[in-house]
Tab-separated table of C-alpha atoms in Angstrom:
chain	number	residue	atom	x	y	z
Y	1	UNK	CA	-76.677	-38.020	9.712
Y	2	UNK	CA	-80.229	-37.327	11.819
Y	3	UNK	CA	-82.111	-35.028	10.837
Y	4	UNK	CA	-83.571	-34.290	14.071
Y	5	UNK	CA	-83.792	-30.492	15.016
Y	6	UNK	CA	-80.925	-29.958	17.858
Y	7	UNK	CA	-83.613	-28.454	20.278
Y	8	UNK	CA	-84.862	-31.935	20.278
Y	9	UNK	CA	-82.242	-34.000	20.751
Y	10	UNK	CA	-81.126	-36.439	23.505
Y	11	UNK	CA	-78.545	-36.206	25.475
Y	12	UNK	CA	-76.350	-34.082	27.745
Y	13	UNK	CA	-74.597	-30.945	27.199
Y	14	UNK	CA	-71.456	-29.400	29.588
Y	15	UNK	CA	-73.216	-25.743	30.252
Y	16	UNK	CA	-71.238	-23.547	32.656
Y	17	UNK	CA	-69.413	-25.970	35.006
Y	18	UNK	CA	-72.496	-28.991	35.302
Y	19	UNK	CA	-73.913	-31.739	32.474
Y	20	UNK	CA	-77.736	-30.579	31.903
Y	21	UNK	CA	-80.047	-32.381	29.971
Y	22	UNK	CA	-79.917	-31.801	25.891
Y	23	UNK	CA	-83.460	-30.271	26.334
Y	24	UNK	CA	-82.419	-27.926	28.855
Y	25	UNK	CA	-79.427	-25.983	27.547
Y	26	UNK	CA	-80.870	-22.750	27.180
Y	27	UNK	CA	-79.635	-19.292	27.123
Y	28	UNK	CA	-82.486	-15.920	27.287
Y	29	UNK	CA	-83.405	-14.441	23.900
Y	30	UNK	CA	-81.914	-11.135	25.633
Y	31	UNK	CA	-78.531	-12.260	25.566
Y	32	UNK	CA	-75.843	-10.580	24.400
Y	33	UNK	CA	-73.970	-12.478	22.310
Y	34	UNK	CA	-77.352	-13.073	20.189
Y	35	UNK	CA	-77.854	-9.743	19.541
Y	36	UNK	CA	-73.862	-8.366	19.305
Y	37	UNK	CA	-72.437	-11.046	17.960
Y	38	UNK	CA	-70.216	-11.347	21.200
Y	39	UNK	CA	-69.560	-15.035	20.873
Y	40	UNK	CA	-66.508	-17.078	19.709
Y	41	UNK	CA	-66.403	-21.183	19.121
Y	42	UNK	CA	-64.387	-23.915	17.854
Y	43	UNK	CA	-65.134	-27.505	15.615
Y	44	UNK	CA	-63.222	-30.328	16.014
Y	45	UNK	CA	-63.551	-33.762	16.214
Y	46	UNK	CA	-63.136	-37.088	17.411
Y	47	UNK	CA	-61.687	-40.207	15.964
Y	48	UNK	CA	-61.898	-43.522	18.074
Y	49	UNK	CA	-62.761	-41.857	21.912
Y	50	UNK	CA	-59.800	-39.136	21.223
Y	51	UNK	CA	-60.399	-35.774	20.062
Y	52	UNK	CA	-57.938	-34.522	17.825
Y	53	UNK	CA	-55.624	-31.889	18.554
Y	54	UNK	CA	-58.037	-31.003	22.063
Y	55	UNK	CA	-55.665	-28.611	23.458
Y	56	UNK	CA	-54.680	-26.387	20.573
Y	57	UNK	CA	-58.758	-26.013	19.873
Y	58	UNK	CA	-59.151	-24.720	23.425
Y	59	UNK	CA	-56.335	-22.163	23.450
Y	60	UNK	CA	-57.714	-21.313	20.295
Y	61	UNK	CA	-60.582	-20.758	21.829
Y	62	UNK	CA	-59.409	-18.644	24.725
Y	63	UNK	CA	-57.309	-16.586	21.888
Y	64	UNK	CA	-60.530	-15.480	20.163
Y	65	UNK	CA	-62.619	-14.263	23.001
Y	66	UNK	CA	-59.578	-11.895	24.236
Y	67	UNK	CA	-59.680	-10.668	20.451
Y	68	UNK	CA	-63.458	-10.228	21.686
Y	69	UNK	CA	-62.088	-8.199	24.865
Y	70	UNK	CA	-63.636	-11.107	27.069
Y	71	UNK	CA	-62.081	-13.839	28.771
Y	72	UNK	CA	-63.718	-17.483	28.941
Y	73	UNK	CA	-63.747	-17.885	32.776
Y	74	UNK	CA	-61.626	-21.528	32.374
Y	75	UNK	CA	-58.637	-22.954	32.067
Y	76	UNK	CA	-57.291	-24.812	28.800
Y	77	UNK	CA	-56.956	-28.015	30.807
Y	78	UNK	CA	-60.467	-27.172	32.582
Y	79	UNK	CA	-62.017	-26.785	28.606
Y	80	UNK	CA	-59.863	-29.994	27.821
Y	81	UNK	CA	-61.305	-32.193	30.698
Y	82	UNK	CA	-64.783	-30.863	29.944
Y	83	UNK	CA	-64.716	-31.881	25.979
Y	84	UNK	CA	-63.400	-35.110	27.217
Y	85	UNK	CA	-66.382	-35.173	29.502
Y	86	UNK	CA	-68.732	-34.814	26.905
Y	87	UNK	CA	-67.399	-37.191	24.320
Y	88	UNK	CA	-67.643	-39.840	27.259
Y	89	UNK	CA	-71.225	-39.112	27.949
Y	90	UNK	CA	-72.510	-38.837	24.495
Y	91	UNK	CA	-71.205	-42.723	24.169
Y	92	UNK	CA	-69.773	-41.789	20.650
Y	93	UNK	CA	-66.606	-42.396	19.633
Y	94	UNK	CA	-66.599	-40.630	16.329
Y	95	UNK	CA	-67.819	-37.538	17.019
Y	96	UNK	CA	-68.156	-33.467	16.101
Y	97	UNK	CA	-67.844	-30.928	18.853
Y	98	UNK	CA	-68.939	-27.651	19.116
Y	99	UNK	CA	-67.581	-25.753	22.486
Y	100	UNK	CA	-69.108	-21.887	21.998
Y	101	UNK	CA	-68.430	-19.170	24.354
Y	102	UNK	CA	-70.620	-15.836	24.375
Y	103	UNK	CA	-71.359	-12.921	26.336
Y	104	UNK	CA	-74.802	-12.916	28.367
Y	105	UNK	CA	-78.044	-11.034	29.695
Y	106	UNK	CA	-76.840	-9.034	32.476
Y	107	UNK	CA	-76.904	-5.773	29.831
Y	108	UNK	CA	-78.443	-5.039	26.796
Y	109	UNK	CA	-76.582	-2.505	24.758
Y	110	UNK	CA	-73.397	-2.489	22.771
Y	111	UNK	CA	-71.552	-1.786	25.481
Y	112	UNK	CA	-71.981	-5.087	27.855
Y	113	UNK	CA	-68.141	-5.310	29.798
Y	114	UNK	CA	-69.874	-6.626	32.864
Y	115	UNK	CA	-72.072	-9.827	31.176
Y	116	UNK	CA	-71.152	-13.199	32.854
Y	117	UNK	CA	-69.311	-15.110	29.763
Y	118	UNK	CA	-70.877	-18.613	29.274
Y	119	UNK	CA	-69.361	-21.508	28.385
Y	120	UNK	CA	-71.319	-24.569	26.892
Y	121	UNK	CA	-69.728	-27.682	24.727
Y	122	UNK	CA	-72.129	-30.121	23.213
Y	123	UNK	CA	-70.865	-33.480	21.018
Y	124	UNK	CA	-72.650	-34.895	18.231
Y	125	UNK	CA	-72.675	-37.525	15.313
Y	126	UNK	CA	-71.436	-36.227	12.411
Y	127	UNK	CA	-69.777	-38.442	9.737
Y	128	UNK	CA	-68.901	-36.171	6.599
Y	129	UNK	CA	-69.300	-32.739	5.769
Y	130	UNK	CA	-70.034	-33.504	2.095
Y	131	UNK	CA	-71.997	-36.689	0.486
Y	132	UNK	CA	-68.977	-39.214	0.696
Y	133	UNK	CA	-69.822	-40.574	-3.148
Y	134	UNK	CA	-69.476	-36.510	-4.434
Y	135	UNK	CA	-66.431	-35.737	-2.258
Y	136	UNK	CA	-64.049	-38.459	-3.790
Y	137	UNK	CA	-65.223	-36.959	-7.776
Y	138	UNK	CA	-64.345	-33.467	-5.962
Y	139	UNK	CA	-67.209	-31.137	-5.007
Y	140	UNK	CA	-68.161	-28.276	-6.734
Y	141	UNK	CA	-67.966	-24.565	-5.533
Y	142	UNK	CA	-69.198	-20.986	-6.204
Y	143	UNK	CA	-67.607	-17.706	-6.076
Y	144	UNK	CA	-69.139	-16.064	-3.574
Y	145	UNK	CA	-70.457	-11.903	-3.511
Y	146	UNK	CA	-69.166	-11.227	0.002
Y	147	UNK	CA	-65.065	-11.074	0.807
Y	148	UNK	CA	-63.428	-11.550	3.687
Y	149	UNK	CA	-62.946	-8.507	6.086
Y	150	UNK	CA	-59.980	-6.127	6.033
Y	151	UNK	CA	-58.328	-7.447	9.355
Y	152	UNK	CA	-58.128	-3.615	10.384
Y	153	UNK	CA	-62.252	-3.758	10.293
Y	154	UNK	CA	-62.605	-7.464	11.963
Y	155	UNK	CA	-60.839	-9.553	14.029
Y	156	UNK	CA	-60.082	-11.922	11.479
Y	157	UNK	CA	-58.004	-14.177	13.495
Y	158	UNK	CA	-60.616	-14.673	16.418
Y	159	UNK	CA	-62.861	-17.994	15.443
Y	160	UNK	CA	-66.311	-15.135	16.095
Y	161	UNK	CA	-69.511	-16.381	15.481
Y	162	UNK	CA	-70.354	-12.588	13.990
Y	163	UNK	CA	-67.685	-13.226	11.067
Y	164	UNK	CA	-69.507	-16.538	9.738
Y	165	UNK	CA	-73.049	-13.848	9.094
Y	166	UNK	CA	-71.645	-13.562	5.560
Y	167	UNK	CA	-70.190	-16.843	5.161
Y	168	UNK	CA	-73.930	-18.383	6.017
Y	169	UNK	CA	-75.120	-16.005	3.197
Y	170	UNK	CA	-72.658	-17.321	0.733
Y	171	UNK	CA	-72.883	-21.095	1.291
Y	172	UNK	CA	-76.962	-20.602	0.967
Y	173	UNK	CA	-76.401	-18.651	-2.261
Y	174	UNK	CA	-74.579	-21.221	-3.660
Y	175	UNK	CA	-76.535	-24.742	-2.521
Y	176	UNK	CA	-79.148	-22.574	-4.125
Y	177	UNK	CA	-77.126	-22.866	-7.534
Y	178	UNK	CA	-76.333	-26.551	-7.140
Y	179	UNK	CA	-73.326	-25.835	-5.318
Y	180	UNK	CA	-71.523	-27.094	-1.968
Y	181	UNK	CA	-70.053	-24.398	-0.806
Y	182	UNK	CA	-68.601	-20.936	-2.246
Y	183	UNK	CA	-64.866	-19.477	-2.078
Y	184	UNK	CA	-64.641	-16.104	-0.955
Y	185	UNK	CA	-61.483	-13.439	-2.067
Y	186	UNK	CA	-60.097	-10.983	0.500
Y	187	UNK	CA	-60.932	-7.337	0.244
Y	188	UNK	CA	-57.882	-6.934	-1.666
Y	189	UNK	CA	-59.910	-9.547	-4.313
Y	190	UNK	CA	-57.148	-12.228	-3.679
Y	191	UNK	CA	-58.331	-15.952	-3.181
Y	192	UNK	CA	-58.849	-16.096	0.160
Y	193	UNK	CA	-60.907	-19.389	1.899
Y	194	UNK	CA	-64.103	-21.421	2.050
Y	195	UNK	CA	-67.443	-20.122	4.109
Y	196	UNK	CA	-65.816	-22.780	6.292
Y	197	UNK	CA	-62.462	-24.394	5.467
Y	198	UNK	CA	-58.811	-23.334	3.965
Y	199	UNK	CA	-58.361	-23.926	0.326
Y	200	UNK	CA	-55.077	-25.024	-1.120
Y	201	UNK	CA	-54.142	-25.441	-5.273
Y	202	UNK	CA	-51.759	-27.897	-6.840
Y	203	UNK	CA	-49.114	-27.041	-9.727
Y	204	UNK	CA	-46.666	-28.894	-11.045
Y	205	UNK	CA	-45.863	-30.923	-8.260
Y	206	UNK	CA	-45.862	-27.417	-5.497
Y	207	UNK	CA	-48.615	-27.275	-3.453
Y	208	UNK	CA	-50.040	-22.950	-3.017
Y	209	UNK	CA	-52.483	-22.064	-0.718
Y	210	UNK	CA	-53.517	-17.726	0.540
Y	211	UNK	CA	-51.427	-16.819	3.152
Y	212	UNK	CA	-53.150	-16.530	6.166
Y	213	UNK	CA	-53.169	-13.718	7.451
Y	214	UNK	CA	-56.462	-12.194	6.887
Y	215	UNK	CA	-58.775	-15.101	7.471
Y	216	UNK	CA	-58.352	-17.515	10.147
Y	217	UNK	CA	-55.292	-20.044	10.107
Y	218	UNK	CA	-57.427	-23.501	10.584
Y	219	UNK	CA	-55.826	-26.233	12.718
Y	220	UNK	CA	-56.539	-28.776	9.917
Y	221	UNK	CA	-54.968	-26.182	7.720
Y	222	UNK	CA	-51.944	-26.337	9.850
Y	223	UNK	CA	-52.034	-29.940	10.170
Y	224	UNK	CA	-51.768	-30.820	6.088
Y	225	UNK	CA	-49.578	-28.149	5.747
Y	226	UNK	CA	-46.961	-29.856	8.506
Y	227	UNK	CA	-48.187	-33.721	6.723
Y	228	UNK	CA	-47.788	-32.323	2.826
Y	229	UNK	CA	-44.006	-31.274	4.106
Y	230	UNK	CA	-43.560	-34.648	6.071
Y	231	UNK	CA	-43.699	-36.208	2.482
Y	232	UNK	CA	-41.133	-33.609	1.305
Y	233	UNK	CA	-43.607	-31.892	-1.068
Y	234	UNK	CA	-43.264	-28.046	-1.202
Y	235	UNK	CA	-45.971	-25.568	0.182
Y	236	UNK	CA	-46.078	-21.741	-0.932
Y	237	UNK	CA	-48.128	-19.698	1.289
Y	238	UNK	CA	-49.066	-16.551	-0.732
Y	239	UNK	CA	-51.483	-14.416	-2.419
Y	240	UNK	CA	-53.350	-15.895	-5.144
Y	241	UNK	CA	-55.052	-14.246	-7.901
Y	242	UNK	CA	-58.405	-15.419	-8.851
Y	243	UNK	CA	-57.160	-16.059	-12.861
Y	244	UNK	CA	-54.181	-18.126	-11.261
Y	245	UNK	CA	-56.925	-20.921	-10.793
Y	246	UNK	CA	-56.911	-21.628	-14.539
Y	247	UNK	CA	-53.187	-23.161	-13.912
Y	248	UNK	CA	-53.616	-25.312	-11.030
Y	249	UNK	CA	-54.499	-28.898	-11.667
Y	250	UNK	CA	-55.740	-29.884	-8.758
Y	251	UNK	CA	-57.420	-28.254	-5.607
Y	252	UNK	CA	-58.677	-29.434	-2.555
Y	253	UNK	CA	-60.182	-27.716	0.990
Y	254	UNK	CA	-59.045	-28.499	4.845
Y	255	UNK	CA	-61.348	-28.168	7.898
Y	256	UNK	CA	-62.026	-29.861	10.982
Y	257	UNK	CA	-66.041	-30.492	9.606
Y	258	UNK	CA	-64.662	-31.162	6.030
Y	259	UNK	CA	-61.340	-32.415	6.961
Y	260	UNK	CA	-59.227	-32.696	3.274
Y	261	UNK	CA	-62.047	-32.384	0.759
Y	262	UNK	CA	-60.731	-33.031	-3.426
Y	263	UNK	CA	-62.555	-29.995	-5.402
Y	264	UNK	CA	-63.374	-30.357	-9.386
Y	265	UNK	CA	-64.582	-26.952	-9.794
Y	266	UNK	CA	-64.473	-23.478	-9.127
Y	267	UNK	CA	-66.822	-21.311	-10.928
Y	268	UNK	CA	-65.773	-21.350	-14.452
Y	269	UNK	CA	-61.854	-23.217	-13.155
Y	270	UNK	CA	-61.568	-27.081	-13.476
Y	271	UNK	CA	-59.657	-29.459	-11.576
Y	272	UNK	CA	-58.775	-33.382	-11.561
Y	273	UNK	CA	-58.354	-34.869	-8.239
Y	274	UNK	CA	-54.847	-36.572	-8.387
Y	275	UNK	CA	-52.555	-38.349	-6.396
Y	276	UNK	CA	-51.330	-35.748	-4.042
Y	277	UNK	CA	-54.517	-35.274	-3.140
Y	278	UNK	CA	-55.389	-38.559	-2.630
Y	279	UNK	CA	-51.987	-38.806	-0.507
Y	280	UNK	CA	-52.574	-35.903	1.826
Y	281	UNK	CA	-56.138	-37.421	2.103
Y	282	UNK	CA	-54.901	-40.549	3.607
Y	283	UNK	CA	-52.214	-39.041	5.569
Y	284	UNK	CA	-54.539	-36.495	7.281
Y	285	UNK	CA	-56.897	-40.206	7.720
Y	286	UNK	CA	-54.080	-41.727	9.496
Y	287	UNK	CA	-53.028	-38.663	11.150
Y	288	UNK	CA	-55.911	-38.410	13.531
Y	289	UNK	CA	-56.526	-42.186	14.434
Y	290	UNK	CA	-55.369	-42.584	17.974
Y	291	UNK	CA	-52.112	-43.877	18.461
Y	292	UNK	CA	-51.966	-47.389	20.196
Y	293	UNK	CA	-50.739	-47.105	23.623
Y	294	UNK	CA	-47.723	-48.468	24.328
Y	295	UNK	CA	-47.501	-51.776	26.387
């Protein structure tokens, strides 16, 4: 993956209705949603020129500004077209996008109900979100300090830039121990998710993954969830103790950036990527390949 800073890359991003230059997608450092946090986004990706599961990002999209109290000033369709838009002009056809939303400059205060809401979607190269030669051994993660908000003190079902402040802190906390990446519990100190990705646990053949519904339900989490029972396997959405991890034998994590990622550790827990792993792995693989077209 380049390393070039993304103020310097090439390229065009979709900002507010019109393609501008890569260079020239700016916002003012008085805007709102960098001070406030008033800013909501989505990751997906695309697979062969098709971006996978495009509409149900967007209307998630939508849904977390108006848990935001603001409405992005387009349509589903008009957010659809525009990704599409983008993925045609970057040339790529294996791609990450990143459409963000966010209040802006008009007012300066907590209070900001009359900011124009800005809409900007950019696409990008990115192959895997972890080495490719660690993630098939399973990656390694820490516990992390910070839980997950109380959904009574956070919107924890709106995808809000101001909810990933403490999942930043964790994932640098643990990289900083050797790690890639940290789970983080629920205030309640049940397992709850990655700093960026659902987290399911294996058992004697029964797949159990937190129930979610006090961090944010992930579209890829969806998406094995609907492929592990496809292949008849069962799947127990619950709470999940921390100590229950010494029982599983195998774990893995879902996300659009680290679609299904094998983990071999947790802290002081230990797990053996296995074959329903390696199943759901390949099905996920297959599941987002375009479909030929029919004759």
């Amino acid at each position: 993956m380049s390393v070039i800073p993304f103020d310097q890359r090439e390229g065009h991003i979709w900002f507010d209705g019109r393609m501008v230059p890569w260079a020239d997608a700016k916002i003012h450092v008085l805007s709102h949603g960098l001070h406030y946090g008033s800013s909501v986004f989505e990751g997906e990706r695309a697979y062969g020129g098709e971006i996978f599961k495009c509409t149900e990002h967007s209307q998630r999209l939508r849904r977390s500004a108006e848990l935001l109290d603001f409405e992005v000033p387009y349509s589903v369709a008009e957010i659809d077209a525009a990704k599409k838009l983008v993925l045609k002009e970057s040339g790529l056809s294996d791609a990450y996008l990143r459409p963000v939303a966010w209040r802006g400059s008009e007012m300066m205060g907590v209070s900001a109900q009359h900011n124009t809401i800005h809409l900007a979607i950019a696409a990008w190269e990115w192959p895997s979100y972890f080495d490719p030669a660690t993630k098939m051994k399973g990656i390694r993660l820490d516990l992390a300090d910070y839980r997950r908000p109380d959904p009574r003190t956070a919107p924890s079902a709106s995808k809000a830039a101001g909810l990933y402040m403490i999942c930043t802190i964790s994932k640098h906390r643990a990289e900083n121990k050797g790690y890639a990446d940290a789970l983080m519990l629920d205030f309640e100190d049940n397992v709850a998710e990655c700093t960026g990705a659902n987290v399911f646990f294996i058992q004697n053949g029964v797949i159990h993954t937190p129930k979610a519904d006090r961090f944010l339900n992930g579209i890829t989490r969806q998406t094995v969830i609907d492929l592990a029972k496809r292949r008849g396997y069962e799947v127990v959405e619950r709470r999940i103790r921390p100590e229950e991890m010494a029982g599983f034998s195998e774990c893995f994590i879902t996300g659009s950036a680290a679609e299904v990622t094998p983990v071999s550790e947790i802290a002081q827990y230990r797990f053996t990527p296995a074959a329903m792993t390696k199943t759901l792995m390949d099905d996920y693989s297959a599941e987002v390949q375009p479909r030929a077209k029919a004759a």
